[in-house]
Short mmCIF file of C-alpha atoms in Angstrom, two decimals:
data_model
loop_
_atom_site.label_atom_id
_atom_site.label_comp_id
_atom_site.label_asym_id
_atom_site.label_seq_id
_atom_site.Cartn_x
_atom_site.Cartn_y
_atom_site.Cartn_z
CA MET B 1 2.31 10.13 8.96
CA PRO B 2 -1.03 9.53 7.18
CA PHE B 3 -1.82 5.81 7.09
CA THR B 4 0.05 4.26 4.17
CA PHE B 5 -2.93 2.37 2.79
CA ALA B 6 -5.00 5.56 2.59
CA HIS B 7 -2.52 7.11 0.13
CA PRO B 8 -3.93 5.45 -3.03
CA ALA B 9 -6.97 7.72 -2.62
CA ALA B 10 -4.76 10.54 -3.90
CA ILE B 11 -4.24 8.85 -7.26
CA LEU B 12 -7.92 9.00 -8.19
CA PRO B 13 -7.72 12.63 -9.41
CA VAL B 14 -4.50 11.76 -11.27
CA ARG B 15 -6.31 8.98 -13.12
CA ARG B 16 -9.03 11.41 -14.14
CA PHE B 17 -6.58 13.91 -15.65
CA TRP B 18 -4.11 11.30 -16.95
CA PRO B 19 -6.18 8.34 -18.18
CA ALA B 20 -3.17 6.76 -19.91
CA ALA B 21 -1.39 6.28 -16.57
CA ASN B 22 -0.89 2.77 -15.24
CA ALA B 23 -3.36 2.54 -12.34
CA GLN B 24 -1.50 -0.25 -10.56
CA ALA B 25 1.80 1.63 -10.78
CA LEU B 26 0.14 4.80 -9.49
CA ALA B 27 -1.23 2.91 -6.49
CA ILE B 28 2.08 1.22 -5.71
CA GLY B 29 3.94 4.48 -6.21
CA SER B 30 1.60 6.29 -3.83
CA MET B 31 2.71 3.93 -1.04
CA SER B 32 6.33 3.43 -2.08
CA PRO B 33 7.94 6.18 0.07
CA ASP B 34 6.83 4.23 3.16
CA PHE B 35 8.53 1.04 1.92
CA ALA B 36 11.68 2.38 3.57
CA TYR B 37 9.90 2.06 6.93
CA PHE B 38 8.28 -1.31 6.38
CA PHE B 39 11.21 -3.19 4.88
CA LYS B 40 14.85 -3.07 5.89
CA LEU B 41 16.25 -1.75 2.61
CA GLY B 42 19.05 0.40 4.01
CA VAL B 43 17.32 3.62 2.94
CA PRO B 44 16.31 6.22 5.55
CA GLY B 45 12.74 7.44 5.54
CA TRP B 46 13.75 11.06 5.01
CA PHE B 47 15.38 10.12 1.69
CA SER B 48 12.47 8.02 0.42
CA HIS B 49 10.25 11.04 1.16
CA SER B 50 12.34 13.46 -0.92
CA LEU B 51 12.36 14.51 -4.57
CA ALA B 52 15.61 12.63 -5.12
CA GLY B 53 14.07 9.65 -3.37
CA ILE B 54 11.27 9.54 -5.92
CA ALA B 55 13.79 8.89 -8.71
CA PHE B 56 16.34 6.78 -6.87
CA PHE B 57 14.15 4.84 -4.43
CA CYS B 58 10.42 5.05 -5.12
CA VAL B 59 10.52 4.27 -8.85
CA PRO B 60 12.90 1.26 -8.59
CA ALA B 61 11.24 -0.02 -5.40
CA GLY B 62 7.84 0.40 -7.01
CA LEU B 63 8.99 -1.51 -10.09
CA VAL B 64 10.26 -4.39 -7.93
CA ALA B 65 6.95 -4.48 -6.03
CA TYR B 66 5.01 -4.39 -9.33
CA VAL B 67 6.93 -7.31 -10.84
CA LEU B 68 6.81 -9.25 -7.57
CA TYR B 69 3.05 -8.80 -7.38
CA TYR B 70 2.32 -10.02 -10.88
CA LEU B 71 4.89 -12.83 -11.03
CA LEU B 72 4.51 -14.22 -7.52
CA LEU B 73 1.72 -12.73 -5.42
CA LYS B 74 -1.29 -12.13 -7.67
CA GLY B 75 -2.33 -15.75 -8.20
CA PRO B 76 -2.03 -16.79 -4.54
CA LEU B 77 -3.83 -13.60 -3.47
CA LEU B 78 -6.70 -14.32 -5.88
CA ALA B 79 -6.87 -17.86 -4.48
CA LEU B 80 -7.46 -16.35 -1.04
CA MET B 81 -10.45 -14.34 -2.25
CA PRO B 82 -14.05 -15.51 -2.58
CA ALA B 83 -15.12 -16.34 -6.12
CA SER B 84 -17.31 -13.23 -6.44
CA LEU B 85 -14.26 -11.01 -5.92
CA GLY B 86 -11.69 -13.16 -7.69
CA ARG B 87 -13.74 -13.28 -10.90
CA ARG B 88 -13.94 -9.50 -10.94
CA LEU B 89 -10.16 -9.21 -10.67
CA ASN B 90 -9.36 -11.85 -13.28
CA GLY B 91 -7.88 -10.16 -16.32
CA ASP B 92 -5.38 -10.78 -19.07
CA PRO B 93 -2.44 -12.36 -17.17
CA ALA B 94 0.05 -10.74 -19.57
CA ALA B 95 -1.49 -7.25 -19.66
CA TRP B 96 0.87 -5.96 -16.98
CA VAL B 97 3.98 -6.36 -19.16
CA PRO B 98 5.03 -3.18 -21.05
CA ARG B 99 5.01 -3.97 -24.77
CA THR B 100 6.68 -0.84 -26.10
CA ALA B 101 9.21 1.73 -24.92
CA ARG B 102 6.31 4.16 -24.48
CA ASP B 103 4.50 1.68 -22.23
CA LEU B 104 7.64 1.36 -20.10
CA LEU B 105 8.01 5.14 -19.82
CA VAL B 106 4.35 5.48 -18.80
CA LEU B 107 4.85 2.75 -16.21
CA LEU B 108 7.90 4.43 -14.67
CA ALA B 109 6.26 7.86 -14.81
CA SER B 110 3.22 6.41 -13.05
CA PHE B 111 5.39 5.19 -10.16
CA ALA B 112 6.89 8.68 -9.91
CA ALA B 113 3.51 10.42 -10.08
CA GLY B 114 2.10 8.15 -7.39
CA ALA B 115 5.08 8.86 -5.13
CA ALA B 116 4.68 12.60 -5.77
CA THR B 117 1.09 12.46 -4.47
CA HIS B 118 2.44 10.84 -1.30
CA LEU B 119 4.96 13.64 -0.75
CA ALA B 120 2.35 16.30 -1.49
CA TRP B 121 -0.04 14.79 1.03
CA ASP B 122 2.65 14.43 3.69
CA SER B 123 3.83 18.02 3.17
CA PHE B 124 0.76 19.41 4.94
CA THR B 125 0.63 16.82 7.71
CA HIS B 126 4.19 16.91 9.11
CA GLY B 127 5.77 19.60 11.23
CA ASN B 128 9.14 19.73 9.45
CA THR B 129 8.13 20.23 5.81
CA LEU B 130 8.42 23.37 3.67
CA PRO B 131 4.67 24.19 3.74
CA THR B 132 4.39 23.76 7.51
CA ARG B 133 7.54 25.83 8.06
CA TYR B 134 6.24 28.58 5.75
CA TRP B 135 2.61 28.56 6.90
CA THR B 136 3.05 28.80 10.63
CA TRP B 137 -0.72 28.69 11.16
CA LEU B 138 -0.47 24.94 10.52
CA HIS B 139 1.26 24.73 13.91
CA GLN B 140 -1.69 26.34 15.66
CA PRO B 141 -2.56 24.09 18.64
CA LEU B 142 -6.16 22.96 18.80
CA ALA B 143 -7.78 21.84 22.04
CA LEU B 144 -9.23 18.35 21.70
CA ALA B 145 -9.99 17.83 25.37
CA ASP B 146 -9.17 19.35 28.72
CA GLY B 147 -5.40 19.82 28.63
CA VAL B 148 -5.01 17.90 25.34
CA PHE B 149 -3.78 19.95 22.38
CA LEU B 150 -2.87 18.91 18.85
CA PRO B 151 -1.19 21.04 16.16
CA LEU B 152 -3.39 21.70 13.14
CA TYR B 153 -1.03 19.82 10.80
CA ASN B 154 -1.32 16.79 13.09
CA LEU B 155 -5.09 16.99 13.09
CA LEU B 156 -5.00 17.22 9.29
CA GLN B 157 -2.91 14.05 9.28
CA HIS B 158 -5.55 12.02 11.11
CA ALA B 159 -8.52 13.64 9.38
CA SER B 160 -7.02 13.12 5.91
CA THR B 161 -6.31 9.47 6.73
CA ALA B 162 -9.96 8.93 7.65
CA LEU B 163 -11.10 10.81 4.54
CA GLY B 164 -8.73 8.84 2.29
CA LEU B 165 -9.95 5.49 3.63
CA ALA B 166 -13.57 6.59 3.21
CA VAL B 167 -12.92 7.68 -0.39
CA LEU B 168 -11.29 4.33 -1.16
CA ALA B 169 -14.21 2.45 0.40
CA LEU B 170 -16.67 4.38 -1.78
CA TRP B 171 -14.53 3.83 -4.88
CA ILE B 172 -14.35 0.08 -4.20
CA ALA B 173 -18.13 -0.10 -3.69
CA ARG B 174 -18.66 1.73 -6.98
CA TRP B 175 -16.16 -0.53 -8.75
CA TRP B 176 -17.92 -3.61 -7.36
CA ILE B 177 -21.29 -2.48 -8.71
CA ARG B 178 -19.94 -1.55 -12.15
CA THR B 179 -17.56 -4.47 -12.71
CA PRO B 180 -19.18 -7.73 -13.85
CA ALA B 181 -17.72 -11.03 -12.73
CA SER B 182 -15.98 -12.94 -15.51
CA ASP B 183 -17.02 -16.44 -16.56
CA ALA B 184 -13.49 -17.76 -16.01
CA PRO B 185 -13.19 -20.48 -13.37
CA HIS B 186 -11.93 -19.28 -10.01
CA ALA B 187 -9.16 -21.47 -8.58
CA GLY B 188 -9.74 -20.52 -4.98
CA LEU B 189 -8.64 -22.24 -1.81
CA ARG B 190 -11.03 -24.49 0.05
CA PRO B 191 -12.86 -22.60 2.82
CA GLY B 192 -10.91 -24.33 5.58
CA ALA B 193 -7.56 -23.59 3.93
CA ARG B 194 -8.58 -19.97 3.33
CA VAL B 195 -9.46 -19.49 7.00
CA LEU B 196 -6.17 -21.09 8.05
CA VAL B 197 -4.08 -18.83 5.80
CA LEU B 198 -5.95 -15.68 6.82
CA ALA B 199 -5.55 -16.62 10.48
CA GLY B 200 -1.82 -17.09 9.90
CA LEU B 201 -1.51 -13.66 8.28
CA ALA B 202 -3.45 -12.07 11.13
CA ALA B 203 -1.25 -13.85 13.68
CA ALA B 204 1.87 -12.57 11.92
CA ALA B 205 0.50 -9.02 12.08
CA VAL B 206 -0.27 -9.36 15.80
CA LEU B 207 3.18 -10.82 16.45
CA GLY B 208 4.68 -7.88 14.56
CA TRP B 209 2.72 -5.43 16.70
CA VAL B 210 3.97 -7.08 19.89
CA ALA B 211 7.56 -7.14 18.62
CA GLY B 212 7.37 -3.53 17.50
CA THR B 213 5.92 -2.11 20.70
CA ALA B 214 7.47 -4.31 23.41
CA GLY B 215 10.03 -2.46 25.48
CA LEU B 216 9.26 0.98 24.07
CA GLY B 217 8.57 2.44 27.46
CA PRO B 218 6.40 5.54 27.82
CA VAL B 219 5.84 6.97 24.33
CA SER B 220 3.12 9.00 22.68
CA LEU B 221 0.18 7.23 21.06
CA GLU B 222 1.48 8.27 17.64
CA ARG B 223 4.88 6.68 18.21
CA LEU B 224 3.20 3.54 19.55
CA LEU B 225 1.06 3.30 16.42
CA PHE B 226 4.03 3.99 14.16
CA PHE B 227 6.26 1.26 15.59
CA GLY B 228 3.37 -1.19 15.92
CA ILE B 229 2.03 -0.72 12.40
CA VAL B 230 5.46 -0.74 10.75
CA ARG B 231 6.41 -4.05 12.34
CA SER B 232 2.93 -5.52 11.76
CA VAL B 233 3.11 -4.77 8.05
CA ARG B 234 6.65 -6.17 7.89
CA TYR B 235 5.70 -9.46 9.56
CA ALA B 236 2.43 -9.85 7.65
CA SER B 237 4.26 -9.18 4.36
CA ALA B 238 6.83 -11.86 5.18
CA ALA B 239 4.04 -14.32 5.99
CA LEU B 240 2.23 -13.45 2.75
CA LEU B 241 5.44 -13.96 0.79
CA LEU B 242 5.96 -17.40 2.37
CA TYR B 243 2.38 -18.38 1.56
CA ALA B 244 2.74 -17.22 -2.06
CA VAL B 245 6.01 -19.11 -2.52
CA ALA B 246 4.45 -22.27 -1.08
CA VAL B 247 1.45 -22.00 -3.42
CA GLN B 248 3.65 -21.43 -6.48
CA ILE B 249 5.97 -24.32 -5.58
CA ARG B 250 2.96 -26.59 -5.17
CA ALA B 251 1.68 -25.50 -8.59
CA LEU B 252 5.05 -26.29 -10.18
CA HIS B 253 5.21 -29.70 -8.51
CA ALA B 254 1.73 -30.43 -9.85
CA GLY B 255 2.96 -29.65 -13.36
CA ARG B 256 1.05 -26.39 -13.66
CA ARG B 257 2.45 -23.01 -14.65
CA LEU B 258 2.91 -20.35 -12.01
CA LEU B 259 -0.39 -18.91 -10.83
CA SER B 260 -1.03 -15.40 -12.14
#
């Protein structure tokens, strides 16, 4: 599958044609079909990557991730960032809450639209989808090296991942140049604590890779990457959640409100 974190690149055209959409919900929605792989939610990946899955998995899972981010994760994540980045991301802490029924509908529709871009992207990069079954030329094997062949849809998968990540990198660079840093104080971690937390998150990801790939036996590179990345994201997410909970508990014990 195309790399999950490249999928938000597909929402950029949606934002251009639908400026009222919730950008954060679009981004979360664009990754939400893969939540079934990363987290043990009892939902098979084939369902989360279906039209029914958009309504019954991606939208509710996206909503949970959205609320979890703003209520629990955002403040601790900002504390991990250098001041120059954190002050650019500081906004109205209550702006994420829908204030009207229309706002709520736009939010839910944005999750669905983001998930739809994921399915559309995947439809040309997997061998068992309707487009690849109908357009048999997508199965045309291409020679990459002596004796090494790759179907066109598979090559599109890797090429589109690289393109998506490049587009996101360019968008972030443009956003950085155009977005001024706010004057609000940045409650960041001390440098030593930041390094320690980042090292812990990296260690969790490495541990996840080892746990996901150990004992697989001889498998293709794609399967190795799939199992390794899925378990790495799962372990790193668990570590990030523990860090965020610890930071929020510390804030409560200090008599401060939850960081957001």
